[in-house]
mmCIF file of C-alpha atoms in Angstrom:
data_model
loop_
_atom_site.group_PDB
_atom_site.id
_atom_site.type_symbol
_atom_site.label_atom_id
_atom_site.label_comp_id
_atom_site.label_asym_id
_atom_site.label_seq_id
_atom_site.Cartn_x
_atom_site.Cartn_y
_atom_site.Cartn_z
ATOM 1 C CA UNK A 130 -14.754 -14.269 -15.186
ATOM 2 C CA UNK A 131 -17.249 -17.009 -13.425
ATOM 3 C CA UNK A 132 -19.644 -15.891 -15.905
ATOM 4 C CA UNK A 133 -17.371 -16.523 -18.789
ATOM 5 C CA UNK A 134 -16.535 -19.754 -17.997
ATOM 6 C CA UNK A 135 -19.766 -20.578 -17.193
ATOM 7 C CA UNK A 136 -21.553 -19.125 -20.419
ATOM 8 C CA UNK A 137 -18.470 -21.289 -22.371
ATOM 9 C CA UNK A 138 -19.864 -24.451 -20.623
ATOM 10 C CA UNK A 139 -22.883 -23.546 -21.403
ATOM 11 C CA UNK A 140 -24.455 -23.875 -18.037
ATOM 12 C CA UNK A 141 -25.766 -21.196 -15.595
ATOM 13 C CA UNK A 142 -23.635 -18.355 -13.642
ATOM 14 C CA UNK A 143 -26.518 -17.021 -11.609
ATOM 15 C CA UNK A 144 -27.748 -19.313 -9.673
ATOM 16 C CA UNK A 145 -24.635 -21.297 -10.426
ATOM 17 C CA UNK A 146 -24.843 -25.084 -9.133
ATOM 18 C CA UNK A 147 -21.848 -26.204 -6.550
ATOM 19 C CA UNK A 148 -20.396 -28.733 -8.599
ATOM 20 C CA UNK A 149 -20.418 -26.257 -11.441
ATOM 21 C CA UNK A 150 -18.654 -23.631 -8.886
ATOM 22 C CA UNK A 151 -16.363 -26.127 -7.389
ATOM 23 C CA UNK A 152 -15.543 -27.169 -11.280
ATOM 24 C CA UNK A 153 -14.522 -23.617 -12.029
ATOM 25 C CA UNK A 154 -12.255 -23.315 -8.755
ATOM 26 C CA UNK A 155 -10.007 -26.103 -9.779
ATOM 27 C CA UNK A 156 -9.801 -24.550 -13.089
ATOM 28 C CA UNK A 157 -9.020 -21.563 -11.872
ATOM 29 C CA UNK A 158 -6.329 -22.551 -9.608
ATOM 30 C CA UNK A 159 -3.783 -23.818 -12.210
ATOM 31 C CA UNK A 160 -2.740 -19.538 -13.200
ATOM 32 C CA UNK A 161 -4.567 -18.133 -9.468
ATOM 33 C CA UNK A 162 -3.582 -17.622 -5.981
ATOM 34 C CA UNK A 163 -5.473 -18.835 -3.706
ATOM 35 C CA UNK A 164 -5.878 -15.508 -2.486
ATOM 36 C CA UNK A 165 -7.459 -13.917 -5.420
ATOM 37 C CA UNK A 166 -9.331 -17.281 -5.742
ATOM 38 C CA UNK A 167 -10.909 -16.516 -2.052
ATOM 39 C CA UNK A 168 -11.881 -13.162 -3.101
ATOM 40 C CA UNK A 169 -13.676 -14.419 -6.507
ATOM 41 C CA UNK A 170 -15.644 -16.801 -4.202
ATOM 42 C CA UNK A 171 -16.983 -13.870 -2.410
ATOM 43 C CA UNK A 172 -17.839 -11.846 -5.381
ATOM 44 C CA UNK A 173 -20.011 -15.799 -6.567
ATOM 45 C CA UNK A 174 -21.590 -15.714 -3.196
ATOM 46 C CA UNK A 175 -22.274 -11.483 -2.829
ATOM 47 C CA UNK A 176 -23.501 -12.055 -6.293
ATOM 48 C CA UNK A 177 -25.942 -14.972 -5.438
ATOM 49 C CA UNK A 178 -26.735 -12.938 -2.022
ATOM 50 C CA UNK A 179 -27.675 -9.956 -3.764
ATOM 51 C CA UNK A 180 -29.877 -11.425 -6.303
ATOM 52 C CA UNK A 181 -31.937 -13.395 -3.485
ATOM 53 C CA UNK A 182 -31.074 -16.831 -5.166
ATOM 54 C CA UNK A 183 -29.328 -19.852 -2.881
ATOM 55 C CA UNK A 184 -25.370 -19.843 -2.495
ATOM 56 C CA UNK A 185 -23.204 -22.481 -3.764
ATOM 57 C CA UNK A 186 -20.344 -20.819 -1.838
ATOM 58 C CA UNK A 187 -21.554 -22.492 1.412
ATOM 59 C CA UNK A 188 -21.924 -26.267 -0.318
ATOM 60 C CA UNK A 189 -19.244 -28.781 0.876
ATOM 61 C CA UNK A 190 -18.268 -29.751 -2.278
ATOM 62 C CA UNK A 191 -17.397 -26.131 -2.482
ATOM 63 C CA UNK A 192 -15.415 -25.775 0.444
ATOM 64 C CA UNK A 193 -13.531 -28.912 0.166
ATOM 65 C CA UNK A 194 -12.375 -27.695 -3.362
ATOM 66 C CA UNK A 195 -11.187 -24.216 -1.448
ATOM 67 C CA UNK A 196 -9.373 -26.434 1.104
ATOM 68 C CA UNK A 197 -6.925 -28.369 -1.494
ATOM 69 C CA UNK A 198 -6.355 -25.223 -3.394
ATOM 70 C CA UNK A 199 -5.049 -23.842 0.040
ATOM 71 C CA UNK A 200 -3.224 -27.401 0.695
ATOM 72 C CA UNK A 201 -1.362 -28.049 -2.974
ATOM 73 C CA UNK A 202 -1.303 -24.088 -4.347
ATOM 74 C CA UNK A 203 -1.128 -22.163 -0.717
ATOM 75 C CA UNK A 204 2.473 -22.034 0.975
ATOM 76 C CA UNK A 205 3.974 -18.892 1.701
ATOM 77 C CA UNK A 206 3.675 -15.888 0.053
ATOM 78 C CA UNK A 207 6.448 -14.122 -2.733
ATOM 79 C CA UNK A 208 6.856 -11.501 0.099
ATOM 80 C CA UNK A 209 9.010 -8.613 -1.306
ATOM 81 C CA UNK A 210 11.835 -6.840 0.801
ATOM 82 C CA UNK A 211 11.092 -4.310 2.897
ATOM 83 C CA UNK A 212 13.067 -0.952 1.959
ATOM 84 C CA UNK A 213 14.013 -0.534 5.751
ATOM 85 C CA UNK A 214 15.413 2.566 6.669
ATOM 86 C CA UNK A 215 18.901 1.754 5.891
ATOM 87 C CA UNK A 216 18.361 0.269 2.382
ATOM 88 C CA UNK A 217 15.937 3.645 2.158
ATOM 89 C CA UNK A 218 19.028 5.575 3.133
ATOM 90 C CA UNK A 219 20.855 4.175 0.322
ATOM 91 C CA UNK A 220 18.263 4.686 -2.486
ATOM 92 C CA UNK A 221 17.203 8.237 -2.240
ATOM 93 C CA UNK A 222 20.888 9.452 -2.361
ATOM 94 C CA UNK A 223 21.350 7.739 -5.751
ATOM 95 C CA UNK A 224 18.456 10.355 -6.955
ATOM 96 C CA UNK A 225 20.332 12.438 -9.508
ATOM 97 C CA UNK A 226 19.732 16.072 -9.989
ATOM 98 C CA UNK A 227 16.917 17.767 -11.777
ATOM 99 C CA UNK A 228 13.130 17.632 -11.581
ATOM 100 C CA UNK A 229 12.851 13.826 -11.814
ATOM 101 C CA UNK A 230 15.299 12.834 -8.961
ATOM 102 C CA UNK A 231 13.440 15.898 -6.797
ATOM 103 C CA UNK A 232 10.076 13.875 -7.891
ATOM 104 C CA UNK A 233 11.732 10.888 -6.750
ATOM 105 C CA UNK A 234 13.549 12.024 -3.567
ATOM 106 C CA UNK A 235 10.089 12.753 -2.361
ATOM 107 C CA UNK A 236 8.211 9.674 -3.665
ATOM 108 C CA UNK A 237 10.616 7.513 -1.900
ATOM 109 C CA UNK A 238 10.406 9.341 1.580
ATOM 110 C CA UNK A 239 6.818 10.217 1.834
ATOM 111 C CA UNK A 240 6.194 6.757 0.595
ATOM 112 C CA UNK A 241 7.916 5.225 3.638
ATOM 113 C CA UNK A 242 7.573 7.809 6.178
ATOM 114 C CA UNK A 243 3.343 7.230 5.964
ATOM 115 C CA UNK A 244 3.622 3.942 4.957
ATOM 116 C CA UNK A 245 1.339 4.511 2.086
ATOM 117 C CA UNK A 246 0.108 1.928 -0.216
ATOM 118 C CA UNK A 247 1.187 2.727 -3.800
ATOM 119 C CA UNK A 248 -1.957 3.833 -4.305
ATOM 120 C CA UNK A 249 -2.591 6.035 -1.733
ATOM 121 C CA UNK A 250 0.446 7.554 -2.515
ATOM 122 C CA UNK A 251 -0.566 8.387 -6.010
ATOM 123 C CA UNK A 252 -3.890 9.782 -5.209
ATOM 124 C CA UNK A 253 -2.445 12.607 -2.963
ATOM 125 C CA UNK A 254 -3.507 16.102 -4.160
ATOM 126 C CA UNK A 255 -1.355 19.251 -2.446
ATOM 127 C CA UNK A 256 -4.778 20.068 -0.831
ATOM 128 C CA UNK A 257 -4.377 16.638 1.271
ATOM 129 C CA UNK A 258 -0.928 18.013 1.948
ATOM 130 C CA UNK A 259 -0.206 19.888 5.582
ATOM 131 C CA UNK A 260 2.755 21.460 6.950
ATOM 132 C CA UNK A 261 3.124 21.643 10.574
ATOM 133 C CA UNK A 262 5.506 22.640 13.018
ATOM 134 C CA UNK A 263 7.012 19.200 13.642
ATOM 135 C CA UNK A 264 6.526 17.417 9.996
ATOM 136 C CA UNK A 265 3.073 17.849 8.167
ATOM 137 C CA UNK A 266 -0.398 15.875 8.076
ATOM 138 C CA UNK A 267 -1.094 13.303 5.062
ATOM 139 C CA UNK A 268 -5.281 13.359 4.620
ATOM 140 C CA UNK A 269 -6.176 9.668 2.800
ATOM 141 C CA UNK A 270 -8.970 10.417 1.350
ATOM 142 C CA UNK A 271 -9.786 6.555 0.347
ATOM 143 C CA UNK A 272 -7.485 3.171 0.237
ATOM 144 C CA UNK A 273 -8.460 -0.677 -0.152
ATOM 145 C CA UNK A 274 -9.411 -0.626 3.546
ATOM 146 C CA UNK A 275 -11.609 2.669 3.378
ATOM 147 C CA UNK A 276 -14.298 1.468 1.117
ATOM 148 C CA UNK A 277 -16.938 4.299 1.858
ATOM 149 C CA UNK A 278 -13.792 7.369 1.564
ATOM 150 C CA UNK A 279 -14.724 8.427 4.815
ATOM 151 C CA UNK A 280 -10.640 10.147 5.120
ATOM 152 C CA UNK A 281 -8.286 9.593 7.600
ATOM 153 C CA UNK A 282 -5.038 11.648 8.363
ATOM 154 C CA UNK A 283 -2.237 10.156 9.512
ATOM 155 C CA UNK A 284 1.105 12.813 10.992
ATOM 156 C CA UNK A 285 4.986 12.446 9.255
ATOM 157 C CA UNK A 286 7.159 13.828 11.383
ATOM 158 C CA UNK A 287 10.254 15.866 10.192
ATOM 159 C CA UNK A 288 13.433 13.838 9.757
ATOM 160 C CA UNK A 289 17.312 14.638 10.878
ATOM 161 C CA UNK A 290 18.771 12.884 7.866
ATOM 162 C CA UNK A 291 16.417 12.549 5.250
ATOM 163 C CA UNK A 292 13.305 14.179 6.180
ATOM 164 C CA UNK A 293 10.240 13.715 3.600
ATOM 165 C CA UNK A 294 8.911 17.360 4.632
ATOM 166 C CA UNK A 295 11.855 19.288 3.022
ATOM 167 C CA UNK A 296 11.876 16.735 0.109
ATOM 168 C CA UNK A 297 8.635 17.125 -0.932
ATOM 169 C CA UNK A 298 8.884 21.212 -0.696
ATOM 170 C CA UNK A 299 11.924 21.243 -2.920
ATOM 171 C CA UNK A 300 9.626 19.410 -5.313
ATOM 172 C CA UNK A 301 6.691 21.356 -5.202
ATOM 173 C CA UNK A 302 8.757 24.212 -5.453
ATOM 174 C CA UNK A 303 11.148 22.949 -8.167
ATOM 175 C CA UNK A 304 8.271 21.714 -10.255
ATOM 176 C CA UNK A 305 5.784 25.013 -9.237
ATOM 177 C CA UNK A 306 2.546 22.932 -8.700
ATOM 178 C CA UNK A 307 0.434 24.883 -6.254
ATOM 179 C CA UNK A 308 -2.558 22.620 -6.729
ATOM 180 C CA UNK A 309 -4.072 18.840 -8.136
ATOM 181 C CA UNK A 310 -1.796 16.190 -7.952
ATOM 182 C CA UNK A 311 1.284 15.792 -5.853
ATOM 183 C CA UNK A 312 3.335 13.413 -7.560
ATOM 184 C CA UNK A 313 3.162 13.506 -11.538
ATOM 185 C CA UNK A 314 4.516 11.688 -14.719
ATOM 186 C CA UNK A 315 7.472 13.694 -16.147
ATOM 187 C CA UNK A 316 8.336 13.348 -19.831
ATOM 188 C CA UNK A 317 11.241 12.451 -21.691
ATOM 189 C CA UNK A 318 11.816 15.690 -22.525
ATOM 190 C CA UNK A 319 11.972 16.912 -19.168
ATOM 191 C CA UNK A 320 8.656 18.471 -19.031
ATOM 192 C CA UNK A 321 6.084 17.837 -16.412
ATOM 193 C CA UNK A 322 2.486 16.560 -17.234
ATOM 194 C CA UNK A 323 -0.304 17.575 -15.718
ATOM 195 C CA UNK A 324 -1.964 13.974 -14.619
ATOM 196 C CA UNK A 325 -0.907 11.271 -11.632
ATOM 197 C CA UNK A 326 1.621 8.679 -11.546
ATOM 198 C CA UNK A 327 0.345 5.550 -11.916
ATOM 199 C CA UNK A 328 0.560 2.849 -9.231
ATOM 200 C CA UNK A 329 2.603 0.858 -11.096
ATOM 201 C CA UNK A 330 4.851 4.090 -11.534
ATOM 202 C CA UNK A 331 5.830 4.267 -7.976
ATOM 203 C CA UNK A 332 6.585 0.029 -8.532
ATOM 204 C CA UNK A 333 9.142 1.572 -11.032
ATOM 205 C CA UNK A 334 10.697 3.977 -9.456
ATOM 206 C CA UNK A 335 10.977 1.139 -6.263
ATOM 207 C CA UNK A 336 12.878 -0.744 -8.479
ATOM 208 C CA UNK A 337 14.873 1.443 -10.478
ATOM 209 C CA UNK A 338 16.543 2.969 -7.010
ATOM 210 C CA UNK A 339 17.279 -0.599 -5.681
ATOM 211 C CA UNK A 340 19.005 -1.527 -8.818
ATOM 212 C CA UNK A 341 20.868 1.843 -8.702
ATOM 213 C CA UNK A 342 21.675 1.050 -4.794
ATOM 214 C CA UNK A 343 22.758 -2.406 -5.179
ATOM 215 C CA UNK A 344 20.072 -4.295 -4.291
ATOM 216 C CA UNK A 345 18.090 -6.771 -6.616
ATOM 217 C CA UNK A 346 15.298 -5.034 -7.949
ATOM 218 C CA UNK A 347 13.334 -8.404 -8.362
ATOM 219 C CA UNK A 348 12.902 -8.257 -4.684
ATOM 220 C CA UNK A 349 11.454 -4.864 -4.513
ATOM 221 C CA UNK A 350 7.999 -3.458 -5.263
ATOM 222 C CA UNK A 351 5.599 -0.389 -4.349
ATOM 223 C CA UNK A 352 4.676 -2.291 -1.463
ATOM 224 C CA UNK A 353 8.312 -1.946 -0.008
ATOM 225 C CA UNK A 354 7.935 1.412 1.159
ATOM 226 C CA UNK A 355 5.007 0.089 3.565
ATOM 227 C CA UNK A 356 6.593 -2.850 4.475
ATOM 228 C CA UNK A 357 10.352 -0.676 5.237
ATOM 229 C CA UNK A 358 8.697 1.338 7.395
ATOM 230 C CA UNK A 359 6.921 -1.297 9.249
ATOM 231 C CA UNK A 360 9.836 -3.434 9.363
ATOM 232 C CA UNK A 361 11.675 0.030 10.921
ATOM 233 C CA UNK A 362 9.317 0.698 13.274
ATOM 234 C CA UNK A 363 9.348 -3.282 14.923
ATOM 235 C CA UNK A 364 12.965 -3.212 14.810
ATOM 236 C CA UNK A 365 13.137 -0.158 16.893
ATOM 237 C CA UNK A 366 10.845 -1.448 19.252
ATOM 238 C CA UNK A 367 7.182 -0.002 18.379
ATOM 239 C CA UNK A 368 3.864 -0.675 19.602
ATOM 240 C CA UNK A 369 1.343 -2.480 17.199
ATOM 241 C CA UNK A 370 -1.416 -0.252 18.014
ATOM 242 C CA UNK A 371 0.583 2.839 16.997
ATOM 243 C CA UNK A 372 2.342 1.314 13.581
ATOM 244 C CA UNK A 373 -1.749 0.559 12.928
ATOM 245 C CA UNK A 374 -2.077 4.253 13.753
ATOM 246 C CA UNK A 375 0.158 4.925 10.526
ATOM 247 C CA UNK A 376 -0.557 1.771 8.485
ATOM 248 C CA UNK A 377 -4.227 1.724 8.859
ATOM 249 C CA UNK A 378 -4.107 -2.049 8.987
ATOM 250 C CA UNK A 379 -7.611 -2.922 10.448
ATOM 251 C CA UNK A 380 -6.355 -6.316 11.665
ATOM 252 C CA UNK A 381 -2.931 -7.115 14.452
ATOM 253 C CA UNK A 382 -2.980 -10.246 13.048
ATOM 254 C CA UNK A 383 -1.635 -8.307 9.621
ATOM 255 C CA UNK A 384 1.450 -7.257 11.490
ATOM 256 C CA UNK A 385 2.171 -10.021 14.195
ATOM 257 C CA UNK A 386 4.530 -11.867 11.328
ATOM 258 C CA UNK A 387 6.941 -8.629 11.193
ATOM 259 C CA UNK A 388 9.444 -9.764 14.464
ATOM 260 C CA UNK A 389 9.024 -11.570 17.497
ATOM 261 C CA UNK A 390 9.998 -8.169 19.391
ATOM 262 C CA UNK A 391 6.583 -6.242 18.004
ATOM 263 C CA UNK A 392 5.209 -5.896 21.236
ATOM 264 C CA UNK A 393 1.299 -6.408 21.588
ATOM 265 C CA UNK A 394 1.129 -3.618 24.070
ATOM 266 C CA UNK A 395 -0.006 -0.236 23.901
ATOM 267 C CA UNK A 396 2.339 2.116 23.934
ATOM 268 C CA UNK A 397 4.531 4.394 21.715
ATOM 269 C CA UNK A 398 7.223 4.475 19.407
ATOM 270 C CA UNK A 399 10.350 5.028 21.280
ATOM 271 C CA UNK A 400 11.386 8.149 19.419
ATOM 272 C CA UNK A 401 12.003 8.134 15.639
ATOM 273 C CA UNK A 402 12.443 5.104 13.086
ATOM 274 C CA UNK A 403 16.213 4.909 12.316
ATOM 275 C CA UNK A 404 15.741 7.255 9.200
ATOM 276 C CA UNK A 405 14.444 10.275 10.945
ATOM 277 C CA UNK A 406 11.513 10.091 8.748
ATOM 278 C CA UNK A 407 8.303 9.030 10.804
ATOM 279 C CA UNK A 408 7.539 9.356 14.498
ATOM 280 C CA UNK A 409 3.761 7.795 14.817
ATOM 281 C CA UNK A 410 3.344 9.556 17.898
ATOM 282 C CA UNK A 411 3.071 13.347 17.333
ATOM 283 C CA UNK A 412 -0.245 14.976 17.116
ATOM 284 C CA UNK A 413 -0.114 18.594 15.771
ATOM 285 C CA UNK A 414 -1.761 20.781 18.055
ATOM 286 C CA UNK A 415 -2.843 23.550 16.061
ATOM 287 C CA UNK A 416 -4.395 23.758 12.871
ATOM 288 C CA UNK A 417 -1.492 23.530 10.270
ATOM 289 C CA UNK A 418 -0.921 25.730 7.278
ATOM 290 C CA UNK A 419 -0.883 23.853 3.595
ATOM 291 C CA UNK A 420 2.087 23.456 2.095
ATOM 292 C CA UNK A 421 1.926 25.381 -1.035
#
C-alpha cells in the first residue's frame, strides 16, 4: 500500500524520505487504526532494513506523526463480548438437529474450551485431534503467534454439561470424516464439502447463535470464543500463567485487562470453568488414541 501511494505521488517507496512516510501516515489514518497503522510502519522499516538502505521509521518527524494518530484516532478498542460460559450455555442448545447444528455444537465448544483463535480453529485436521482419558489433546500446528509452525498442544478436558469431547465425536461420526479437515462448509442442500470453514465462517456461526440466544449479534465475533473462555477462567479465579498455558498469549500484559481478581501468581485453575468444558491443568499421562 506505501508503495502505491508513493508511486501515485510520484516519489520514492524504497528508500522512502520521512516527511514522505510521515505524509502517508496521516493519510492513512483517516480509514486505519492505529493498530494496523503500527504494523504497516514495521513492514516500511523491515522493508528499508532488509534492503540495507536508512530507515525513516526512526526520524522524529516520523514518530511524532505516530504519536497524534495514537492521541486523536487511539481510545479504546471496539472490544466484542466475551461468550462466557453462561451465554455459551445458552447458544449451543439453540443448535437444531441435523448435520449442521452437530457441526455447530462442536464449533462452539471446542472453540471455547481451547480458546482457539478463529483461525486455529479452522485449520484443525482429525490427525491434530486426540482423545484421552480425561478430554483429548488439540495439536496447533501454527497461529499468528507461532510464526515458524513449530506446534504446540494444548489439553480440553471433558465437560459435565456440555463437554466439547462428546460434541465433536457425534460430529465426526454423524458426518463420517475419518481424515483432513475437522470442521467443514456444509451446503444448502445438506451435503457436506470436502474443504475448511473459513475464518470468517466460524464469525458467522458466532453470530448467528447469539442472535438465536438473545443476545445482539453486533457484539459478538470469532474472537468471542477466546475471549469467553478467558473471561471464565478469571472469573473463577485462574492463574495467568495457566490461562497462557491454553491461550498461548506470549505477553501477561495481554490478559491483565480481563478482572482485577486474575491473580499474577502461579498456580492452577481451581477445578473446571463454569461450563465443564476446559480444565487448563490436566496433563494426559499416556499417549492418547486419535479420535477417529
Amino acid at each position: 500500500m506505501f508503495k502505491a501511494y508513493c508511486d501515485a505521488k510520484g516519489v520514492s517507496s524504497l528508500p522512502a524520505l520521512p516527511e514522505t512516510l510521515a505524509a502517508y501516515l496521516a493519510a492513512e489514518a483517516q480509514t486505519a487504526k492505529p493498530s494496523t497503522i503500527g504494523r504497516r510502519v514495521a513492514a516500511i522499516r523491515y522493508a528499508h532494513k532488509l534492503a540495507g538502505v536508512e530507515t525513516p521509521t526512526d526520524a522524529e518527524g516520523v514518530k511524532a506523526t505516530m504519536r497524534g494518530i495514537r492521541r486523536t484516532f487511539g481510545g479504546a478498542r471496539n472490544k466484542k463480548a466475551p461468550a462466557v460460559a453462561a451465554k455459551m450455555r445458552s447458544m449451543v442448545a439453540m443448535a437444531p438437529e441435523g448435520l449442521a447444528g452437530l457441526r455447530d455444537r462442536a464449533l462452539l465448544l471446542v472453540g471455547f474450551a481451547g480458546a482457539f483463535r478463529r483461525s486455529e480453529l479452522v485449520a484443525l485436521d482429525v490427525a491434530d485431534i486426540a482423545e484421552t482419558e480425561t478430554g483429548m489433546l488439540a495439536t496447533i500446528r501454527g497461529s499468528k503467534t507461532d510464526q515458524e509452525r513449530q506446534g504446540v498442544t494444548i489439553a480440553i478436558a471433558r465437560g459435565d454439561i456440555a463437554c466439547p469431547v462428546k460434541a465433536l465425536r457425534a460430529w465426526l461420526d454423524a458426518a463420517d470424516i475419518e481424515a483432513g479437515p475437522l470442521f467443514r462448509p456444509i451446503n444448502r442442500h445438506g451435503n457436506l464439502l470436502a474443504s475448511r470453514l473459513t475464518a470468517q465462517s466460524v464469525a458467522s456461526i458466532v453470530k448467528a447463535y447469539a442472535t438465536r440466544a438473545g443476545f445482539d449479534a453486533s457484539a459478538y465475533s470469532g474472537h468471542s470464543l477466546r475471549a469467553g473462555f478467558l473471561t471464565s477462567a478469571a472469573g473463577n479465579g485462574a492463574s495467568i500463567f495457566k490461562m497462557m498455558d491454553v491461550s498461548r498469549h506470549k505477553s501477561v500484559d495481554t490478559l491483565r485487562g480481563l478482572r482485577p481478581r486474575c491473580r499474577i501468581v502461579q498456580g492452577s485453575c481451581r477445578g473446571r470453568i463454569a461450563l465443564g468444558l476446559a480444565d487448563v491443568t490436566r496433563t494426559p499421562k499416556s499417549l492418547p488414541a486419535r479420535l477417529g
